[in-house]
Every structure is written in structure tokens, then in C-alpha cells.
CSV table of C-alpha atoms and ligand atoms in Angstrom, one decimal:
chain,number,residue,atom,x,y,z
A,1,MET,CA,4.8,-15.2,75.7
A,2,HIS,CA,2.6,-16.9,78.1
A,3,LYS,CA,5.3,-18.6,79.9
A,4,THR,CA,7.4,-15.4,80.2
A,5,ARG,CA,4.5,-13.8,82.2
A,6,LEU,CA,4.6,-16.4,84.8
A,7,SER,CA,8.3,-16.0,85.6
A,8,LEU,CA,7.4,-12.5,86.9
A,9,SER,CA,5.8,-14.4,90.0
A,10,PHE,CA,8.8,-16.6,91.1
A,11,PRO,CA,9.0,-16.6,94.9
A,12,GLN,CA,11.1,-13.7,96.1
A,13,SER,CA,13.4,-16.1,98.1
A,14,PHE,CA,14.5,-18.0,95.1
A,15,ALA,CA,15.3,-14.6,93.3
A,16,ARG,CA,17.1,-13.1,96.3
A,17,ARG,CA,19.0,-16.0,97.2
A,18,ARG,CA,20.7,-16.3,93.7
A,19,ILE,CA,22.0,-12.6,93.6
A,20,SER,CA,23.0,-12.2,97.3
A,21,SER,CA,24.8,-15.4,97.4
A,22,SER,CA,27.4,-14.5,94.7
A,23,VAL,CA,27.5,-10.9,94.8
A,24,ASN,CA,29.3,-8.5,97.1
A,25,ALA,CA,26.7,-6.3,98.3
A,26,ARG,CA,24.3,-5.7,101.3
A,27,PRO,CA,21.6,-8.1,101.8
A,28,GLY,CA,18.6,-6.9,99.0
A,29,PHE,CA,21.2,-5.1,97.2
A,30,VAL,CA,23.5,-6.0,94.1
A,31,GLU,CA,26.8,-4.3,93.2
A,32,ILE,CA,27.1,-3.2,89.7
A,33,LEU,CA,29.9,-1.2,88.3
A,34,GLY,CA,30.6,-0.1,92.1
A,35,ALA,CA,27.3,0.9,93.0
A,36,GLN,CA,25.0,-0.7,94.9
A,37,TYR,CA,21.4,-1.0,93.7
A,38,PRO,CA,18.1,-2.5,95.2
A,39,THR,CA,16.9,-5.7,94.1
A,40,ASP,CA,13.2,-6.8,94.1
A,41,SER,CA,10.9,-9.7,92.9
A,42,ILE,CA,12.1,-9.3,89.2
A,43,THR,CA,15.7,-9.0,89.5
A,44,ASN,CA,17.2,-11.8,87.3
A,45,ILE,CA,20.7,-10.3,86.5
A,46,THR,CA,23.2,-12.9,87.4
A,47,PRO,CA,26.7,-12.6,88.7
A,48,ALA,CA,28.2,-13.8,85.3
A,49,ILE,CA,26.5,-10.9,83.4
A,50,ILE,CA,27.8,-8.2,86.3
A,51,ALA,CA,31.4,-9.3,86.1
A,52,LYS,CA,31.4,-9.1,82.2
A,53,LEU,CA,30.0,-5.3,82.4
A,54,PRO,CA,33.4,-3.7,82.8
A,55,MET,CA,35.0,-5.5,79.8
A,56,ARG,CA,33.8,-2.9,77.1
A,57,LEU,CA,35.2,-5.2,74.2
A,58,HIS,CA,34.7,-2.5,71.8
A,59,ALA,CA,37.1,-0.3,73.2
A,60,ARG,CA,40.1,-2.6,73.7
A,61,PRO,CA,42.7,-1.8,71.4
A,62,ALA,CA,43.3,-4.4,68.4
A,63,HIS,CA,40.2,-6.5,69.6
A,64,PRO,CA,38.1,-7.3,66.3
A,65,LEU,CA,35.1,-5.5,67.7
A,66,ASN,CA,36.9,-2.1,68.0
A,67,THR,CA,38.7,-2.4,64.6
A,68,LEU,CA,35.2,-3.1,63.5
A,69,ARG,CA,34.0,-0.2,65.0
A,70,HIS,CA,36.5,2.2,63.7
A,71,LEU,CA,36.2,0.7,60.3
A,72,ILE,CA,32.3,1.8,60.4
A,73,GLU,CA,33.4,5.3,62.1
A,74,SER,CA,35.6,6.0,59.4
A,75,HIS,CA,33.0,5.3,56.9
A,76,TYR,CA,31.0,7.9,58.5
A,77,SER,CA,33.7,10.3,59.6
A,78,ASP,CA,31.5,13.3,59.6
A,79,PHE,CA,29.1,11.6,62.0
A,80,ALA,CA,29.5,12.4,65.7
A,81,HIS,CA,31.1,9.0,67.7
A,82,LEU,CA,30.0,7.9,70.9
A,83,SER,CA,30.7,4.9,72.8
A,84,SER,CA,30.7,5.1,76.5
A,85,LEU,CA,27.1,5.3,77.6
A,86,SER,CA,26.3,3.4,80.8
A,87,PRO,CA,24.2,0.1,79.9
A,88,LEU,CA,21.9,0.8,82.9
A,89,VAL,CA,18.8,2.1,81.8
A,90,SER,CA,15.1,2.6,82.8
A,91,PRO,CA,12.4,0.1,81.3
A,92,PHE,CA,10.6,3.3,80.1
A,93,LYS,CA,13.7,4.4,78.4
A,94,ASN,CA,14.4,1.2,76.7
A,95,PHE,CA,10.6,0.5,75.4
A,96,ASP,CA,8.2,3.2,76.4
A,97,GLU,CA,10.0,6.0,75.0
A,98,LEU,CA,10.3,4.1,71.9
A,99,SER,CA,6.7,3.3,71.4
A,100,PHE,CA,7.1,-0.2,72.6
A,101,PRO,CA,3.5,-1.8,73.0
A,102,GLN,CA,3.0,-3.0,76.9
A,103,ASP,CA,2.8,-6.5,75.6
A,104,HIS,CA,6.0,-6.6,73.7
A,105,PRO,CA,8.0,-9.9,74.4
A,106,GLY,CA,11.1,-8.0,74.8
A,107,ARG,CA,9.9,-6.5,78.2
A,108,ALA,CA,9.7,-10.2,79.6
A,109,VAL,CA,11.8,-11.1,82.4
A,110,THR,CA,12.7,-14.2,80.8
A,111,ASP,CA,14.3,-12.2,77.6
A,112,SER,CA,15.9,-9.1,79.5
A,113,TYR,CA,18.0,-8.4,82.3
A,114,TYR,CA,16.5,-6.4,85.1
A,115,VAL,CA,18.4,-5.0,88.2
A,116,ASN,CA,14.7,-4.4,89.3
A,117,ARG,CA,11.5,-3.0,88.3
A,118,ASP,CA,12.8,0.6,87.4
A,119,LEU,CA,16.5,-0.5,86.0
A,120,MET,CA,17.5,-2.9,83.4
A,121,LEU,CA,20.5,-3.4,81.1
A,122,ARG,CA,19.9,-2.0,77.8
A,123,THR,CA,18.4,-4.6,74.9
A,124,HIS,CA,19.4,-2.7,72.1
A,125,THR,CA,21.3,0.8,71.4
A,126,SER,CA,18.2,2.5,70.1
A,127,VAL,CA,17.6,3.0,73.9
A,128,HIS,CA,19.8,6.4,73.5
A,129,GLU,CA,18.2,7.9,70.5
A,130,VAL,CA,16.1,10.5,72.6
A,131,ASP,CA,18.9,11.6,74.7
A,132,VAL,CA,21.7,12.0,71.6
A,133,PHE,CA,18.8,13.7,69.1
A,134,ARG,CA,18.0,16.1,72.3
A,135,SER,CA,21.9,17.0,72.5
A,136,GLY,CA,21.4,18.4,69.3
A,137,LYS,CA,23.5,15.9,67.2
A,138,ASP,CA,22.0,15.5,63.9
A,139,ARG,CA,24.4,12.9,62.5
A,140,TRP,CA,25.7,10.3,65.1
A,141,LEU,CA,27.1,6.9,65.5
A,142,LEU,CA,26.9,5.0,68.9
A,143,THR,CA,28.6,1.8,70.1
A,144,ALA,CA,27.7,-0.3,73.0
A,145,ASP,CA,27.1,-3.5,74.6
A,146,VAL,CA,23.5,-4.9,74.8
A,147,TYR,CA,22.2,-7.6,76.8
A,148,ARG,CA,19.4,-10.3,75.8
A,149,ARG,CA,18.6,-13.3,77.7
A,150,ASP,CA,19.1,-16.1,75.2
A,151,GLU,CA,19.9,-19.8,74.4
A,152,ILE,CA,23.7,-21.1,74.3
A,153,ASP,CA,25.3,-21.9,71.1
A,154,GLY,CA,28.1,-20.8,68.8
A,155,SER,CA,26.3,-17.7,67.6
A,156,HIS,CA,24.3,-16.7,70.9
A,157,TYR,CA,25.8,-15.1,73.9
A,158,PRO,CA,23.8,-12.8,76.4
A,159,ILE,CA,26.0,-9.8,75.7
A,160,PHE,CA,26.7,-8.4,72.4
A,161,HIS,CA,27.9,-5.2,70.6
A,162,GLN,CA,25.7,-2.8,68.5
A,163,VAL,CA,26.3,0.2,66.5
A,164,GLU,CA,23.4,2.5,66.1
A,165,GLY,CA,23.7,5.1,63.5
A,166,ALA,CA,21.3,8.0,62.9
A,167,ARG,CA,21.0,11.3,60.6
A,168,ILE,CA,18.4,13.8,60.8
A,169,PHE,CA,17.5,16.6,58.4
A,170,PRO,CA,15.2,19.8,58.6
A,171,ALA,CA,11.6,18.8,57.7
A,172,ASP,CA,11.5,21.5,55.4
A,173,VAL,CA,12.4,22.3,51.6
A,174,SER,CA,16.0,23.2,52.4
A,175,GLY,CA,16.2,19.8,54.4
A,176,MET,CA,14.9,18.0,51.6
A,177,LYS,CA,17.3,19.5,49.2
A,178,GLU,CA,20.2,18.7,51.2
A,179,VAL,CA,18.5,15.0,51.2
A,180,ALA,CA,18.3,15.2,47.4
A,181,GLU,CA,22.0,16.2,46.6
A,182,ASP,CA,23.2,13.4,49.1
A,183,ASN,CA,21.0,11.1,47.4
A,184,ALA,CA,22.5,12.0,44.0
A,185,ARG,CA,26.1,11.8,45.4
A,186,LEU,CA,25.6,8.3,46.7
A,187,ARG,CA,23.6,7.1,43.6
A,188,HIS,CA,26.7,8.4,41.7
A,189,LEU,CA,29.2,6.6,43.9
A,190,LEU,CA,27.2,3.0,43.8
A,191,ALA,CA,26.6,3.0,40.1
A,192,LYS,CA,30.4,2.7,39.7
A,193,ALA,CA,30.8,0.0,42.5
A,194,ASN,CA,30.7,-3.9,41.9
A,195,ILE,CA,27.2,-4.5,43.9
A,196,VAL,CA,23.9,-5.8,43.1
A,197,ILE,CA,21.1,-4.7,45.2
A,198,GLU,CA,17.4,-6.2,45.2
A,199,ASP,CA,15.4,-3.4,46.5
A,200,VAL,CA,11.6,-3.2,47.9
A,201,PRO,CA,9.7,0.0,47.5
A,202,HIS,CA,10.4,2.4,50.3
A,203,ILE,CA,6.8,2.8,51.0
A,204,THR,CA,3.9,0.4,50.8
A,205,ALA,CA,0.5,-0.2,52.5
A,206,THR,CA,2.2,-2.5,54.7
A,207,ASN,CA,5.4,-0.3,55.6
A,208,PRO,CA,3.8,3.1,55.5
A,209,SER,CA,5.1,6.6,55.8
A,210,GLN,CA,4.1,8.3,59.1
A,211,PRO,CA,0.9,10.2,59.4
A,212,THR,CA,2.7,13.4,60.3
A,213,HIS,CA,5.0,13.1,57.3
A,214,ASP,CA,4.7,14.2,53.8
A,215,PRO,CA,5.2,10.9,51.9
A,216,MET,CA,7.7,12.8,49.4
A,217,TYR,CA,9.9,13.7,52.3
A,218,SER,CA,9.6,10.1,53.8
A,219,GLU,CA,10.6,8.6,50.3
A,220,LEU,CA,13.6,10.9,50.2
A,221,VAL,CA,14.9,10.0,53.5
A,222,ALA,CA,14.3,6.5,52.8
A,223,GLU,CA,16.3,6.5,49.8
A,224,ASN,CA,19.1,8.3,51.8
A,225,LEU,CA,19.0,5.6,54.5
A,226,LYS,CA,19.2,2.8,51.8
A,227,LEU,CA,21.7,4.5,49.7
A,228,SER,CA,23.9,5.5,52.8
A,229,LEU,CA,23.8,1.8,53.9
A,230,ASN,CA,24.5,0.2,50.6
A,231,SER,CA,27.8,2.4,50.5
A,232,LEU,CA,28.6,1.0,54.2
A,233,MET,CA,27.8,-2.5,52.9
A,234,LEU,CA,30.3,-1.8,50.2
A,235,THR,CA,32.9,-0.8,52.6
A,236,LEU,CA,32.5,-3.7,54.8
A,237,PHE,CA,31.9,-6.5,52.6
A,238,GLY,CA,33.0,-5.3,49.1
A,239,GLY,CA,36.8,-5.5,49.3
A,240,PRO,CA,38.8,-8.2,47.5
A,241,GLY,CA,40.1,-10.9,50.0
A,242,ILE,CA,38.2,-11.7,53.1
A,243,GLY,CA,35.6,-13.5,50.9
A,244,GLY,CA,33.8,-10.3,49.4
A,245,ALA,CA,33.1,-9.1,46.1
A,246,THR,CA,35.3,-10.3,43.1
A,247,PRO,CA,34.9,-8.8,39.3
A,248,ASP,CA,32.6,-12.0,38.4
A,249,ALA,CA,30.8,-12.2,41.8
A,250,PRO,CA,29.5,-8.8,42.7
A,251,LEU,CA,28.4,-8.2,46.3
A,252,ARG,CA,24.7,-9.1,46.8
A,253,VAL,CA,22.6,-6.8,49.4
A,254,ARG,CA,19.1,-7.3,49.8
A,255,TRP,CA,16.3,-5.0,51.5
A,256,ILE,CA,13.5,-6.6,53.2
A,257,GLU,CA,10.3,-4.8,54.7
A,258,ALA,CA,10.5,-5.1,58.5
A,259,TYR,CA,9.0,-3.8,61.7
A,260,PHE,CA,10.1,-2.0,64.7
A,261,PRO,CA,7.9,0.1,67.0
A,262,PHE,CA,10.1,3.2,66.4
A,263,THR,CA,10.6,3.4,63.0
A,264,SER,CA,8.2,3.6,59.8
A,265,PRO,CA,8.9,2.5,57.0
A,266,SER,CA,11.3,-0.3,58.3
A,267,PHE,CA,13.5,-2.4,56.7
A,268,GLU,CA,16.1,-5.0,57.3
A,269,VAL,CA,19.6,-5.4,55.3
A,270,GLU,CA,21.1,-9.1,54.3
A,271,VAL,CA,24.3,-9.7,52.8
A,272,PHE,CA,24.9,-12.7,50.6
A,273,PHE,CA,28.2,-14.5,51.9
A,274,ARG,CA,29.4,-17.8,51.3
A,275,GLY,CA,26.3,-18.9,49.7
A,276,LYS,CA,23.6,-17.6,52.6
A,277,TRP,CA,21.8,-14.7,53.3
A,278,LEU,CA,22.9,-12.9,56.1
A,279,GLU,CA,21.0,-10.7,58.3
A,280,ILE,CA,23.0,-7.5,59.0
A,281,LEU,CA,20.9,-4.8,60.4
A,282,GLY,CA,17.7,-3.1,61.1
A,283,SER,CA,16.7,0.4,60.3
A,284,GLY,CA,14.0,2.9,59.1
A,285,VAL,CA,12.7,6.3,59.4
A,286,VAL,CA,12.5,7.3,62.9
A,287,ARG,CA,9.6,7.4,64.5
A,288,GLN,CA,8.4,11.4,64.8
A,289,ALA,CA,7.2,10.5,68.7
A,290,THR,CA,10.9,9.9,69.1
A,291,LEU,CA,12.0,13.1,67.8
A,292,ASP,CA,9.1,15.0,69.6
A,293,THR,CA,10.5,13.6,72.9
A,294,ALA,CA,13.9,14.6,72.0
A,295,ASN,CA,12.8,18.3,71.2
A,296,VAL,CA,13.5,18.3,67.6
A,297,SER,CA,10.0,17.9,66.1
A,298,ASN,CA,11.3,20.0,63.2
A,299,LYS,CA,13.5,17.2,62.1
A,300,LEU,CA,12.8,14.0,60.0
A,301,GLY,CA,15.6,11.1,59.5
A,302,TRP,CA,16.7,8.0,59.8
A,303,ALA,CA,18.4,5.2,62.0
A,304,PHE,CA,20.0,1.8,61.8
A,305,GLY,CA,21.6,-0.6,64.3
A,306,LEU,CA,23.9,-3.4,63.4
A,307,GLY,CA,25.2,-6.2,65.5
A,308,LEU,CA,29.2,-6.2,65.5
A,309,GLU,CA,29.7,-9.7,66.5
A,310,ARG,CA,27.7,-11.2,63.6
A,311,ILE,CA,29.4,-9.2,61.0
A,312,ALA,CA,33.2,-9.6,62.9
A,313,MET,CA,32.4,-13.3,62.9
A,314,ILE,CA,32.0,-13.2,59.2
A,315,LEU,CA,35.0,-10.9,58.5
A,316,TYR,CA,37.4,-12.6,60.5
A,317,SER,CA,36.1,-16.2,60.4
A,318,ILE,CA,35.5,-16.3,64.0
A,319,PRO,CA,33.6,-19.6,64.5
A,320,ASP,CA,32.4,-19.2,67.8
A,321,ILE,CA,31.0,-16.0,69.5
A,322,ARG,CA,32.7,-16.8,72.9
A,323,LEU,CA,36.1,-16.3,71.3
A,324,PHE,CA,35.3,-12.6,71.3
A,325,TRP,CA,35.6,-12.9,75.2
A,326,SER,CA,38.8,-14.8,75.4
A,327,THR,CA,41.6,-13.6,77.1
A,328,ASP,CA,44.1,-16.0,75.9
A,329,GLU,CA,46.9,-14.7,74.1
A,330,ARG,CA,47.0,-17.1,71.1
A,331,PHE,CA,43.4,-15.1,70.3
A,332,LEU,CA,44.2,-11.8,71.3
A,333,SER,CA,47.7,-11.4,69.8
A,334,GLN,CA,46.4,-12.3,66.2
A,335,PHE,CA,45.0,-9.1,65.7
A,336,THR,CA,46.0,-5.4,65.1
A,337,ASP,CA,44.2,-1.9,65.0
A,338,LYS,CA,45.0,-1.8,61.6
A,339,ALA,CA,43.1,-4.3,59.3
A,340,ILE,CA,40.8,-7.0,59.6
A,341,THR,CA,42.6,-10.5,59.3
A,342,THR,CA,41.3,-14.0,59.1
A,343,PHE,CA,41.5,-15.6,62.4
A,344,GLN,CA,43.8,-18.6,62.6
A,345,PRO,CA,42.3,-21.3,64.8
A,346,TYR,CA,44.9,-22.7,67.5
A,347,SER,CA,43.4,-25.7,68.4
A,348,LYS,CA,39.8,-27.4,69.1
A,349,TYR,CA,39.6,-29.1,72.3
A,350,PRO,CA,37.3,-32.1,72.9
A,351,SER,CA,33.7,-31.8,74.0
A,352,CYS,CA,32.3,-32.9,77.0
A,353,PHE,CA,28.8,-34.0,77.0
A,354,LYS,CA,26.6,-34.1,80.1
A,355,ASP,CA,22.8,-34.8,80.4
A,356,VAL,CA,20.6,-33.5,83.3
A,357,SER,CA,16.9,-34.7,83.6
A,358,PHE,CA,14.4,-33.3,86.4
A,359,TRP,CA,10.8,-32.5,87.3
A,360,THR,CA,10.1,-29.1,87.4
A,361,ARG,CA,7.8,-27.6,90.2
A,362,GLN,CA,4.6,-26.5,89.1
A,363,ASP,CA,4.5,-23.3,91.1
A,364,ILE,CA,8.1,-22.2,89.8
A,365,PRO,CA,8.4,-21.9,86.0
A,366,LEU,CA,11.7,-22.5,84.8
A,367,HIS,CA,12.2,-20.9,81.1
A,368,GLU,CA,14.9,-22.2,78.9
A,369,ASN,CA,16.4,-18.8,79.4
A,370,ASP,CA,16.6,-19.3,83.1
A,371,PHE,CA,18.3,-22.7,82.5
A,372,CYS,CA,20.9,-21.3,80.4
A,373,ASP,CA,21.4,-18.5,82.7
A,374,VAL,CA,22.2,-21.0,85.5
A,375,VAL,CA,24.7,-22.9,83.3
A,376,ARG,CA,26.4,-19.7,82.2
A,377,ASP,CA,26.8,-18.7,85.7
A,378,VAL,CA,28.4,-21.7,86.9
A,379,ALA,CA,30.4,-22.8,83.9
A,380,GLY,CA,31.0,-19.0,82.5
A,381,ASP,CA,32.7,-19.6,78.8
A,382,LEU,CA,33.2,-23.3,79.5
A,383,VAL,CA,29.7,-24.0,78.2
A,384,GLU,CA,29.7,-24.4,74.6
A,385,ASP,CA,25.7,-25.4,73.7
A,386,VAL,CA,22.8,-26.1,75.4
A,387,LYS,CA,19.9,-28.3,73.9
A,388,GLN,CA,16.6,-29.4,75.2
A,389,ILE,CA,16.5,-33.0,74.4
A,390,ASP,CA,13.4,-34.1,76.0
A,391,SER,CA,10.2,-32.4,77.5
A,392,PHE,CA,7.3,-34.5,78.8
A,393,CYS,CA,4.3,-33.9,80.9
A,394,HIS,CA,3.2,-36.8,83.2
A,395,PRO,CA,-0.3,-37.9,82.4
A,396,LYS,CA,-1.4,-39.1,86.0
A,397,THR,CA,0.5,-36.3,88.1
A,398,ASN,CA,0.6,-33.4,85.4
A,399,ARG,CA,4.3,-32.9,86.3
A,400,THR,CA,6.9,-31.8,83.7
A,401,SER,CA,10.0,-33.5,83.0
A,402,LEU,CA,12.7,-31.8,81.1
A,403,CYS,CA,16.1,-33.3,80.0
A,404,TYR,CA,19.1,-31.3,78.6
A,405,ARG,CA,22.3,-31.8,77.1
A,406,ILE,CA,25.1,-29.5,78.0
A,407,ASN,CA,28.2,-29.3,75.9
A,408,TYR,CA,31.0,-28.4,78.0
A,409,ARG,CA,34.3,-27.2,76.1
A,410,SER,CA,37.1,-24.9,76.7
A,411,MET,CA,38.3,-22.7,73.9
A,412,ASP,CA,41.7,-22.5,75.6
A,413,ARG,CA,42.4,-25.9,77.2
A,414,SER,CA,41.5,-29.4,77.5
A,415,LEU,CA,38.8,-29.6,80.1
A,416,SER,CA,38.9,-33.0,82.1
A,417,ASN,CA,35.9,-35.0,82.7
A,418,GLU,CA,36.1,-34.6,86.6
A,419,GLU,CA,36.0,-30.7,85.9
A,420,ALA,CA,33.0,-31.2,83.7
A,421,ASN,CA,31.3,-33.4,86.2
A,422,GLU,CA,32.2,-30.9,89.1
A,423,ILE,CA,30.5,-28.2,87.2
A,424,GLN,CA,27.5,-30.4,86.3
A,425,LEU,CA,26.9,-31.0,90.0
A,426,GLN,CA,27.1,-27.5,90.6
A,427,VAL,CA,24.5,-26.5,88.1
A,428,ILE,CA,22.6,-29.4,89.6
A,429,SER,CA,22.7,-28.1,93.2
A,430,ARG,CA,21.7,-24.5,91.7
A,431,LEU,CA,18.8,-25.8,89.9
A,432,GLU,CA,17.6,-27.6,92.9
A,433,GLU,CA,18.0,-24.4,95.0
A,434,GLN,CA,16.5,-21.9,92.8
A,435,PHE,CA,13.9,-23.5,91.0
A,436,GLY,CA,13.2,-26.6,93.4
A,437,VAL,CA,13.8,-29.2,90.6
A,438,GLU,CA,13.7,-32.7,91.6
A,439,ILE,CA,16.4,-34.7,89.4
A,440,ARG,CA,15.5,-37.9,88.0
B,501,LIG,N1,17.2,-1.7,67.7
B,501,LIG,C1,16.8,-2.6,66.7
B,501,LIG,C2,17.4,-3.9,67.2
B,501,LIG,O1,18.0,-3.9,68.2
B,501,LIG,C3,17.9,-2.1,65.5
B,501,LIG,C4,17.4,-1.0,64.8
B,501,LIG,C5,17.8,0.1,64.9
B,501,LIG,C6,16.2,-0.8,63.9
B,501,LIG,C7,17.5,1.5,64.6
B,501,LIG,C8,15.4,0.2,63.5
B,501,LIG,C9,16.2,1.7,63.6
B,501,LIG,O2,17.0,-4.9,66.7
């Protein structure tokens, strides 16, 4: 957190140079999806990210993410389905409107992509809750690309896709009768299914119902959330084949108490798959402040958000998250719109490891996510993994030295050592130019 704050103050000249050198825009502006936006001292969106904004993988026919979205939509067939909201949002909508505290780490420039102080790339689909509730929808799913600055490895990518789902009911006797009836229906359905659920109490002292909620109403709604999502887990993971449930090995789902600023009580769901518990989604009873802002204060309900890549990697056996972005026919032609199938790896090409050691400048903080964005910007999807292998502070000069090991590997072809060297040289000159590092 401390480090992230410091990044806010990196010199403007460095920030500007990075953006305007590689993006087709007037000086001091950045072009995103055909429009120009002013940059400022916190601008940190990179050309590599901007180039990916129009891709919309979740809307490409036969793409695994699209097929999975459709599967979830068909499970929630009586919900409204949305999937084309702009990723550019205000930090106010992404955070403040959803009751995030001022010091929440997600707000830091090291964690999120900012176009400028007033505009950012959404970090989660919950950003649209207020607008969708305000439009009068009381049951809806929303699929979208979300953006978070992160490390580089086989399961992290700065863009991923989420499905947000929500349902609200009238906060009165008639609404609660509807919930109770739905709960009875779902309970009956799940009782016959091959699923074992480890539950936690709906409401506890550490995971409380909200002050303005009748605890009985909150209990009913939390139960509806859990039943509804248990039945979704059965749709996604419960089928035979694909390593799901079998007669002697039922699907195992567990509920865990969680915390989100915009829900209470809050829960996470994990599914047991190939010997491990995998985190699938976050959820909870929607904070009344959200519904008040949306002008539906007389309602009460739940929301969840799940990550599509995580689930698709499991269901399709896709080993590296970069593959979703592949334009190689050997990847794309494997899939159809109709079904989830096991990915057939076509080849694994050799890795090319390159190390870089440097002294950082004391006045220009270099967060690990800054380093990773430089590498992604230069190498694109040719980078598979980045690890810090050394960090040390010189006792006399107080200077910090860092060493990173970058693993370059193409998913589609053999990468030559010369090509990897060329990329590595570009990474080094970008580090020198933007962060003033001194190579050792
Ligand atoms: N938006 C949360 C996330 O990205 C998930 C979530 C959605 C949690 C809806 C609660 C309710 O982690």
C-alpha cells in the first residue's frame, strides 16, 4: 500500500513519454476506442492494453469465453442479459458508489489502469450495478472485460472477463413470499442432485445482515443466493465427462465467509476440482446504499461476480491464460458454439529465459506491476512468466538493486534466441527511459 501511494508521484515527463510515444494521439491525449482523452500525472494505461480493448472475446462466436457465457445465460434464462457496456468508467462509479473506503488498495495506480484522474478501466463488473438496477431490471446478468494490473504468469493476465449476476425482490411480505417459494423449488431440485455442499451460517457477527434489513428477510435472500449459485455450479461442473461429478464422487461446493464493500453478508464459493479447492466467485446481499443510489430503495437482493477465464481454464483444460487471446487457427478452430470440449495442445515451444538486473532510482518508484506492464508492452503475449529473483538494498548508498527473470515463450511458434534478445534490449531501454534505472 505504501509503495503504491508513492507511484502517484512519478514525474509527469516519464508518464507522458510512455503514452504519447506509441499511441496515435495529439500530445497530452490518448486515443482509446476511437476517441481522444486527456492524460495527466496518473495516466498509466499502456498501448498494449489499449490495443486489446476492441477484442471483446466474450462476444466472439465459438470462443470458449463466449460459449461459457452462453451456458451461464441459459442457466439464468429468465434474467436480462447484457454484454456491451463500455470499459471506461469513472473511479467514482468503480469505487465510491459501491462504498469502497478511500484507502482501498484497488484504487492505487499500481493496481488499476487510469486514463486520467476522472477515467479508468473498470476493475470489476459490479461497477454497473447501480445503472442496471436504476434501469428497472430486477434480475440480470452482465458479461464484460475487466482490467487489473498484475504479475505475469500462466494464470494472470491484466484483462479478464467477469459475469455479474443479480436479483432483487420487493422488500415486503409479497417479495419475501416469492423468495420463500423460489427457495423451496431450488431446495427440491438440489436434493435430488449429485452434490455435497459445505455451508456456513447465512448471517454471523462477523458477516452481519445490514442495519436497515429485517434479519429474517436477509436470511431468506442469502439462502436464495446460495441455492441459486449451487444450482449454477451443478450446471457448470456437475456434468459427467469434463472431470465433473460421478456417482461415487459427487460435486463438492463450499461456502466461505467473505468481505466486499458493497455486500453484507458476503460469501465466496469454491469448487473441489482435481484434488484442489478453486475459488470461483464472490457474492452477497447487496448493500442498501447501492439500491438507494439506484432509486430502488424498496427492494432487497443479492449479487455475484465470477471470473470466466478461471472457470474456462478448468472446464476446457486450457493450461495458459494467454491462449484465450490467441489468433492461431490451431486454437480457435478447435471450438464450437455448442459445447465445452477438452483443449488439445498443439505444441509447446521452448522457453527463453532472460535476466535483467538494475539499480532503481530513489525518486522514481518502480512497482512490480510497472515492471510487468513494460514487459507486456514490449513483448505482448510472448511473455509467459516474470519473477523477481533478487532484491537488495546497498547498505552504504541505500540504493535498491532488483533482478527479474523473464520467461519468453510463444504459444504458436518457436522463438529464436536473437528475437528474445531483441525484445529484452527493448525492455531494458524502456526501463531506462521511463524509470531511469541503471543496468548492472
Ligand atoms: N466484484 C467482486 C470482485 O470482482 C465480486 C462480487 C460481485 C462480490 C458481486 C459480491 C457481489 O471480486
